[in-house]
PDB file of C-alpha atoms in Angstrom:
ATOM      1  CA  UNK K   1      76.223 -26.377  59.068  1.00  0.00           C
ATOM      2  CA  UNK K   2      74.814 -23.991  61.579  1.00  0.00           C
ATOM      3  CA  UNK K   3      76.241 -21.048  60.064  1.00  0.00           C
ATOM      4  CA  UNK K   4      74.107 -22.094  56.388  1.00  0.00           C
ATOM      5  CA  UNK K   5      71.060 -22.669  58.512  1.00  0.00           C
ATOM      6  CA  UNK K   6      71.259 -19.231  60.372  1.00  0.00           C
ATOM      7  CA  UNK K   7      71.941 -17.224  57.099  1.00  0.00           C
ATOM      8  CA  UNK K   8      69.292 -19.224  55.343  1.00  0.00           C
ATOM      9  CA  UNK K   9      66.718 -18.298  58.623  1.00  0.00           C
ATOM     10  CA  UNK K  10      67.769 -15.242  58.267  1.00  0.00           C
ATOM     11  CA  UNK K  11      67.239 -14.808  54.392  1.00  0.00           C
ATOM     12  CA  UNK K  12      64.151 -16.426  54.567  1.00  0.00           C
ATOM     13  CA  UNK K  13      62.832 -13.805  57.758  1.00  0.00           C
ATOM     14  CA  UNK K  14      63.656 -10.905  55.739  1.00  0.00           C
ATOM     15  CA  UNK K  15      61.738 -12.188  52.691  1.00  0.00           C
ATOM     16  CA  UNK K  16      58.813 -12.785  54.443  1.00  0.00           C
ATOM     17  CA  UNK K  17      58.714  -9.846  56.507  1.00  0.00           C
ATOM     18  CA  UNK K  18      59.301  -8.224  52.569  1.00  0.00           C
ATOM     19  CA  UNK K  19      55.867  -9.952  51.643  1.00  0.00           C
ATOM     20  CA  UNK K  20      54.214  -9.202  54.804  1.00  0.00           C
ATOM     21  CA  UNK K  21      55.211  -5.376  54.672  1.00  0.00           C
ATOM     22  CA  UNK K  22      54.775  -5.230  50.328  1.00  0.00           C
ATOM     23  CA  UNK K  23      51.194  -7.091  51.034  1.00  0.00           C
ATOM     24  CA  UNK K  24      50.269  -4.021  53.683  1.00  0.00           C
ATOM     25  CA  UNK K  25      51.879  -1.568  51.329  1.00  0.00           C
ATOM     26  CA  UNK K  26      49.517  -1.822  48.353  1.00  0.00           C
ATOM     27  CA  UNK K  27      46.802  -2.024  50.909  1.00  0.00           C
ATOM     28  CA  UNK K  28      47.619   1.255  52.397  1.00  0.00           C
ATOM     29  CA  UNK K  29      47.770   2.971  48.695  1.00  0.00           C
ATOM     30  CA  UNK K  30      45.183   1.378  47.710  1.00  0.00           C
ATOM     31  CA  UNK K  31      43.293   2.783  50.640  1.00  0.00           C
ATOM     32  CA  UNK K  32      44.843   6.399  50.193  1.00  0.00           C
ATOM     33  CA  UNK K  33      44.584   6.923  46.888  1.00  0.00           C
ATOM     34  CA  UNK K  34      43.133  10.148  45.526  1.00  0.00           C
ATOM     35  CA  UNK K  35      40.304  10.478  42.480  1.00  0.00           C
ATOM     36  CA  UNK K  36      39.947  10.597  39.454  1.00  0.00           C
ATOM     37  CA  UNK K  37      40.411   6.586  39.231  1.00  0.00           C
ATOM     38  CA  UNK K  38      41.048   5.717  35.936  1.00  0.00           C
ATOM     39  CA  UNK K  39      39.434   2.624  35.244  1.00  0.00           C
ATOM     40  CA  UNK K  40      37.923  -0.113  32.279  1.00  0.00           C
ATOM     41  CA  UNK K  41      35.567  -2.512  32.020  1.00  0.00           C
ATOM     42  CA  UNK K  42      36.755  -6.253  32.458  1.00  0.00           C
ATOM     43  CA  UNK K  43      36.451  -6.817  28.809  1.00  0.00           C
ATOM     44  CA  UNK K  44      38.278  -3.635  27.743  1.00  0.00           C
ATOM     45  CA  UNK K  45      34.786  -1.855  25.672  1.00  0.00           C
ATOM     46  CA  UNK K  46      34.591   1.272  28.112  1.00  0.00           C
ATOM     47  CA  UNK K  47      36.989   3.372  29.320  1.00  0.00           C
ATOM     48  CA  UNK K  48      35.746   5.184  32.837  1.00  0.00           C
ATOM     49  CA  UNK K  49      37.032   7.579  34.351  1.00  0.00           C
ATOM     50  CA  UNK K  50      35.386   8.038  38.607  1.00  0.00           C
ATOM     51  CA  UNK K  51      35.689  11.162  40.398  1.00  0.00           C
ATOM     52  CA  UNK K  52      34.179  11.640  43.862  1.00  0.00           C
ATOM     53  CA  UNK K  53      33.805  15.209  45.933  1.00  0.00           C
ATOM     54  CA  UNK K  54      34.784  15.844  48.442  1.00  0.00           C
ATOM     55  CA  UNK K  55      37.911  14.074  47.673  1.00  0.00           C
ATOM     56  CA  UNK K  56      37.975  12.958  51.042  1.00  0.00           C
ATOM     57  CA  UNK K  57      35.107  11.009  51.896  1.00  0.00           C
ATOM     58  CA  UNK K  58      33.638  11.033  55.461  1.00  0.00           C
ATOM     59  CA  UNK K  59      31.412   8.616  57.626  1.00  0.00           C
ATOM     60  CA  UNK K  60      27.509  10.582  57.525  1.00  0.00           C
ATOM     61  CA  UNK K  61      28.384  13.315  54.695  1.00  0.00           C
ATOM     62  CA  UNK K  62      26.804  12.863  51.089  1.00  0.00           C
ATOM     63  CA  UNK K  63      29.933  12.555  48.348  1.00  0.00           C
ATOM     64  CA  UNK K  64      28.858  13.323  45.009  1.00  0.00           C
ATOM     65  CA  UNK K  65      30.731  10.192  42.594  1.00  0.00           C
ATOM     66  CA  UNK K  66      31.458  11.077  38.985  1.00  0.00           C
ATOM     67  CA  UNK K  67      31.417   8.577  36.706  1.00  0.00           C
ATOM     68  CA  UNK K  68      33.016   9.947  32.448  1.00  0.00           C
ATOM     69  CA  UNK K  69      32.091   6.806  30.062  1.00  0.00           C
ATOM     70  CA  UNK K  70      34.621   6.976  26.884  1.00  0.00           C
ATOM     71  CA  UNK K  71      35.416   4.842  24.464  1.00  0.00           C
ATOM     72  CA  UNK K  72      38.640   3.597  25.009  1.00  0.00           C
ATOM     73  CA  UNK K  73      40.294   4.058  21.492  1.00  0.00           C
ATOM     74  CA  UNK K  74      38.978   7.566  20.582  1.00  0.00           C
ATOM     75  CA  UNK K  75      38.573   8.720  24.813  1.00  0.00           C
ATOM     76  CA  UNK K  76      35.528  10.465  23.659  1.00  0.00           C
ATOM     77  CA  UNK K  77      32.606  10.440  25.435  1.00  0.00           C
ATOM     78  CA  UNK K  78      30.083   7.793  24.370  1.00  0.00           C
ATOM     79  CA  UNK K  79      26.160   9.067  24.757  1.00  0.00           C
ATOM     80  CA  UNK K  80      23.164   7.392  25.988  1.00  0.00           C
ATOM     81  CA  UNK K  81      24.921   4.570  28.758  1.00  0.00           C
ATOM     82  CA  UNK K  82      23.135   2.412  30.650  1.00  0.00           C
ATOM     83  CA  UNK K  83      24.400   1.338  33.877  1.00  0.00           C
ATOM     84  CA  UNK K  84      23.982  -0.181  37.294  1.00  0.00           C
ATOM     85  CA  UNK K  85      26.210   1.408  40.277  1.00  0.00           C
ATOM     86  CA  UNK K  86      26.730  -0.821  43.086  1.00  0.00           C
ATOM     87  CA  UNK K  87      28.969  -0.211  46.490  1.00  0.00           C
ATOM     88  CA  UNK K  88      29.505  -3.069  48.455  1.00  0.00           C
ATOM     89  CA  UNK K  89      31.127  -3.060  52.471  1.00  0.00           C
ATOM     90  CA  UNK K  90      34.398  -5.042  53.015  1.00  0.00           C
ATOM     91  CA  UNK K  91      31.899  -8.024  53.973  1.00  0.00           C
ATOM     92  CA  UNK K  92      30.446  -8.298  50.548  1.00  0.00           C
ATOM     93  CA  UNK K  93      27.055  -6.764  52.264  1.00  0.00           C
ATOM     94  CA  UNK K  94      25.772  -3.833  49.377  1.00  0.00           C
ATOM     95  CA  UNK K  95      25.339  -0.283  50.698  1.00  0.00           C
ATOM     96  CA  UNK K  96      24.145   1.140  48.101  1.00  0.00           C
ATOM     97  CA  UNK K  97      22.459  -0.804  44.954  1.00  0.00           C
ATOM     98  CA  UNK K  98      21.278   1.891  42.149  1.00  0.00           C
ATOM     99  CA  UNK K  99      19.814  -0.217  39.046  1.00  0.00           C
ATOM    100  CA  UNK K 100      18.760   1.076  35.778  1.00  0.00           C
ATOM    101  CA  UNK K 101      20.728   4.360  35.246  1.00  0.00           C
ATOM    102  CA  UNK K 102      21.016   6.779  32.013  1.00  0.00           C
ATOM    103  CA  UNK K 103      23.454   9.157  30.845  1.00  0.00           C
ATOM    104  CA  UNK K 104      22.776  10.912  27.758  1.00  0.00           C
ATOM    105  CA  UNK K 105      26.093  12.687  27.460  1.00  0.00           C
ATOM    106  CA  UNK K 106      28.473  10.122  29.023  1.00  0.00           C
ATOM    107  CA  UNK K 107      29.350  11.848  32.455  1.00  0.00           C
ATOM    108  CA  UNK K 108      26.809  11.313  35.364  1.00  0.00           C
ATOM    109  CA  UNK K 109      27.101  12.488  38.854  1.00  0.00           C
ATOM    110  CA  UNK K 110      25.663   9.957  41.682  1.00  0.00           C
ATOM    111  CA  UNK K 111      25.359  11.148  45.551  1.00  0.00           C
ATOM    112  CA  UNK K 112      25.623   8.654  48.529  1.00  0.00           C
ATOM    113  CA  UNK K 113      26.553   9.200  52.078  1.00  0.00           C
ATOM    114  CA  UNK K 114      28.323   6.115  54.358  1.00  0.00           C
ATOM    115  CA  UNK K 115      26.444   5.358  57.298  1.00  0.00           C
ATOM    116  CA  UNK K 116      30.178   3.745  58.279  1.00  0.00           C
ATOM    117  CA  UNK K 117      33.825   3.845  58.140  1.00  0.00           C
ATOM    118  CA  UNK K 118      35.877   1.439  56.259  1.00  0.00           C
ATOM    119  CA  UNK K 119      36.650   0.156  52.743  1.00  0.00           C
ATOM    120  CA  UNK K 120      33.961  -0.041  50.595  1.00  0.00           C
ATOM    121  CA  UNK K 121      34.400  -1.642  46.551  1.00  0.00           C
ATOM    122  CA  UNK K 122      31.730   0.774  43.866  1.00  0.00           C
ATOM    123  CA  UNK K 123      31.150  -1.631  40.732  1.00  0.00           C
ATOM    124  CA  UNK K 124      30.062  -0.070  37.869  1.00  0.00           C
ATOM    125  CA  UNK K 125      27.840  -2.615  35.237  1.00  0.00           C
ATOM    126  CA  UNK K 126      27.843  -0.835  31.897  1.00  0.00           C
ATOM    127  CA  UNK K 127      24.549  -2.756  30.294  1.00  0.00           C
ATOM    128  CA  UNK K 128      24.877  -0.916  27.010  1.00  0.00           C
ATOM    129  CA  UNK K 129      24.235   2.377  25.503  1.00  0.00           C
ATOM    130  CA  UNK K 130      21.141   3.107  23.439  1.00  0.00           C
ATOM    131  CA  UNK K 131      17.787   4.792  24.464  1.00  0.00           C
ATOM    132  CA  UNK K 132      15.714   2.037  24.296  1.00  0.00           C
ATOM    133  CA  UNK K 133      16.171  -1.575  24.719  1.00  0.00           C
ATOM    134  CA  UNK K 134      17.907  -3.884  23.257  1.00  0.00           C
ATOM    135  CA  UNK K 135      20.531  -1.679  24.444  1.00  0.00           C
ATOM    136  CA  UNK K 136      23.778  -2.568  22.106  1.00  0.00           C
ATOM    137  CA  UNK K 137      26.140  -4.200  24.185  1.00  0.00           C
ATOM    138  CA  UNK K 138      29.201  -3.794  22.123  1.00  0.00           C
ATOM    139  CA  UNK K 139      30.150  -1.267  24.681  1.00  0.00           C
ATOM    140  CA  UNK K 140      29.399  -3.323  28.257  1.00  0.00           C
ATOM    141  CA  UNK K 141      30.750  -5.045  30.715  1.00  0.00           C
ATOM    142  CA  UNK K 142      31.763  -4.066  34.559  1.00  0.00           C
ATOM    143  CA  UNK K 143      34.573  -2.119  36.486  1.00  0.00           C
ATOM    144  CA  UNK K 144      35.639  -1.779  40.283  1.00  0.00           C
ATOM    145  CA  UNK K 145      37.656   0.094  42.229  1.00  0.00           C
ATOM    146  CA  UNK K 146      37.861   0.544  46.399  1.00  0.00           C
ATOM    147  CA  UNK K 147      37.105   3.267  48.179  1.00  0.00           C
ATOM    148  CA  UNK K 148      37.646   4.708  52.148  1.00  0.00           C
ATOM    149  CA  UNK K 149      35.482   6.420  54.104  1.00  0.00           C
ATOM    150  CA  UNK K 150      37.023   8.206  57.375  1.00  0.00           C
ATOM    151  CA  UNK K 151      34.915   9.305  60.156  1.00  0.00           C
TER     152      UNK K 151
END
């Protein structure tokens, strides 16, 4: 009997410690991971595509985020979004809260500098595309993605 419950401690040690080390894995790769993200909104109507420059981002220096709309079929640019761009710190507290953007041709370059270090989450909220409102919402919805800033 002891042998079965020191092979079964044992399993069940190096499955956790699997868990525990797969769990900080992702969260390392996540952190590390290099643009473009390739992203879509949580309802699957826009296809995004973020860029940021420099590629490494760094605590007090502007980064320049580019954000390609596309339709997700086709991958063509769609004209004339409207969007919100949010970036939020790892406490939920926003950053950065830009409301009411336009792109006419589908690509649109936003700059922000990080007054800290850390992982920060950008949402994107597509509201529509059209000039004026009602903006058709057939293309809409929101995408996320996590980015670090070094010092």
């Amino acid at each position: 009997m002891k042998k079965r419950t020191a092979i079964f401690l044992t399993s069940a040690i190096l499955v956790l410690g699997f868990v525990e080390m797969g769990a900080g894995l992702s969260y390392a790769l996540a952190q590390t991971a290099t643009p473009p993200v390739n992203l879509k909104t949580n309802n699957g109507s826009v296809a995004l595509v973020v860029d940021w420059s420099p590629k490494l981002i760094q605590q007090g220096k502007p980064v320049d985020i580019t954000i390609s709309f596309k339709d997700p079929s086709s991958g063509d640019l769609l004209q004339h979004v409207n969007y919100n761009l949010d970036v939020k710190d790892a406490n939920g507290g926003t950053v950065k809260s830009m409301m009411s953007l336009h792109t006419h041709t589908g690509k649109d370059t936003q700059s922000i500098t990080f007054d800290k270090t850390g992982s920060f989450q950008l949402t994107i909220t597509v509201l529509g595309i059209g000039i004026t409102q009602p903006f058709d919402t057939s293309k809409s919805g929101t995408a996320e993605t996590n980015i670090a800033v070094s010092a």
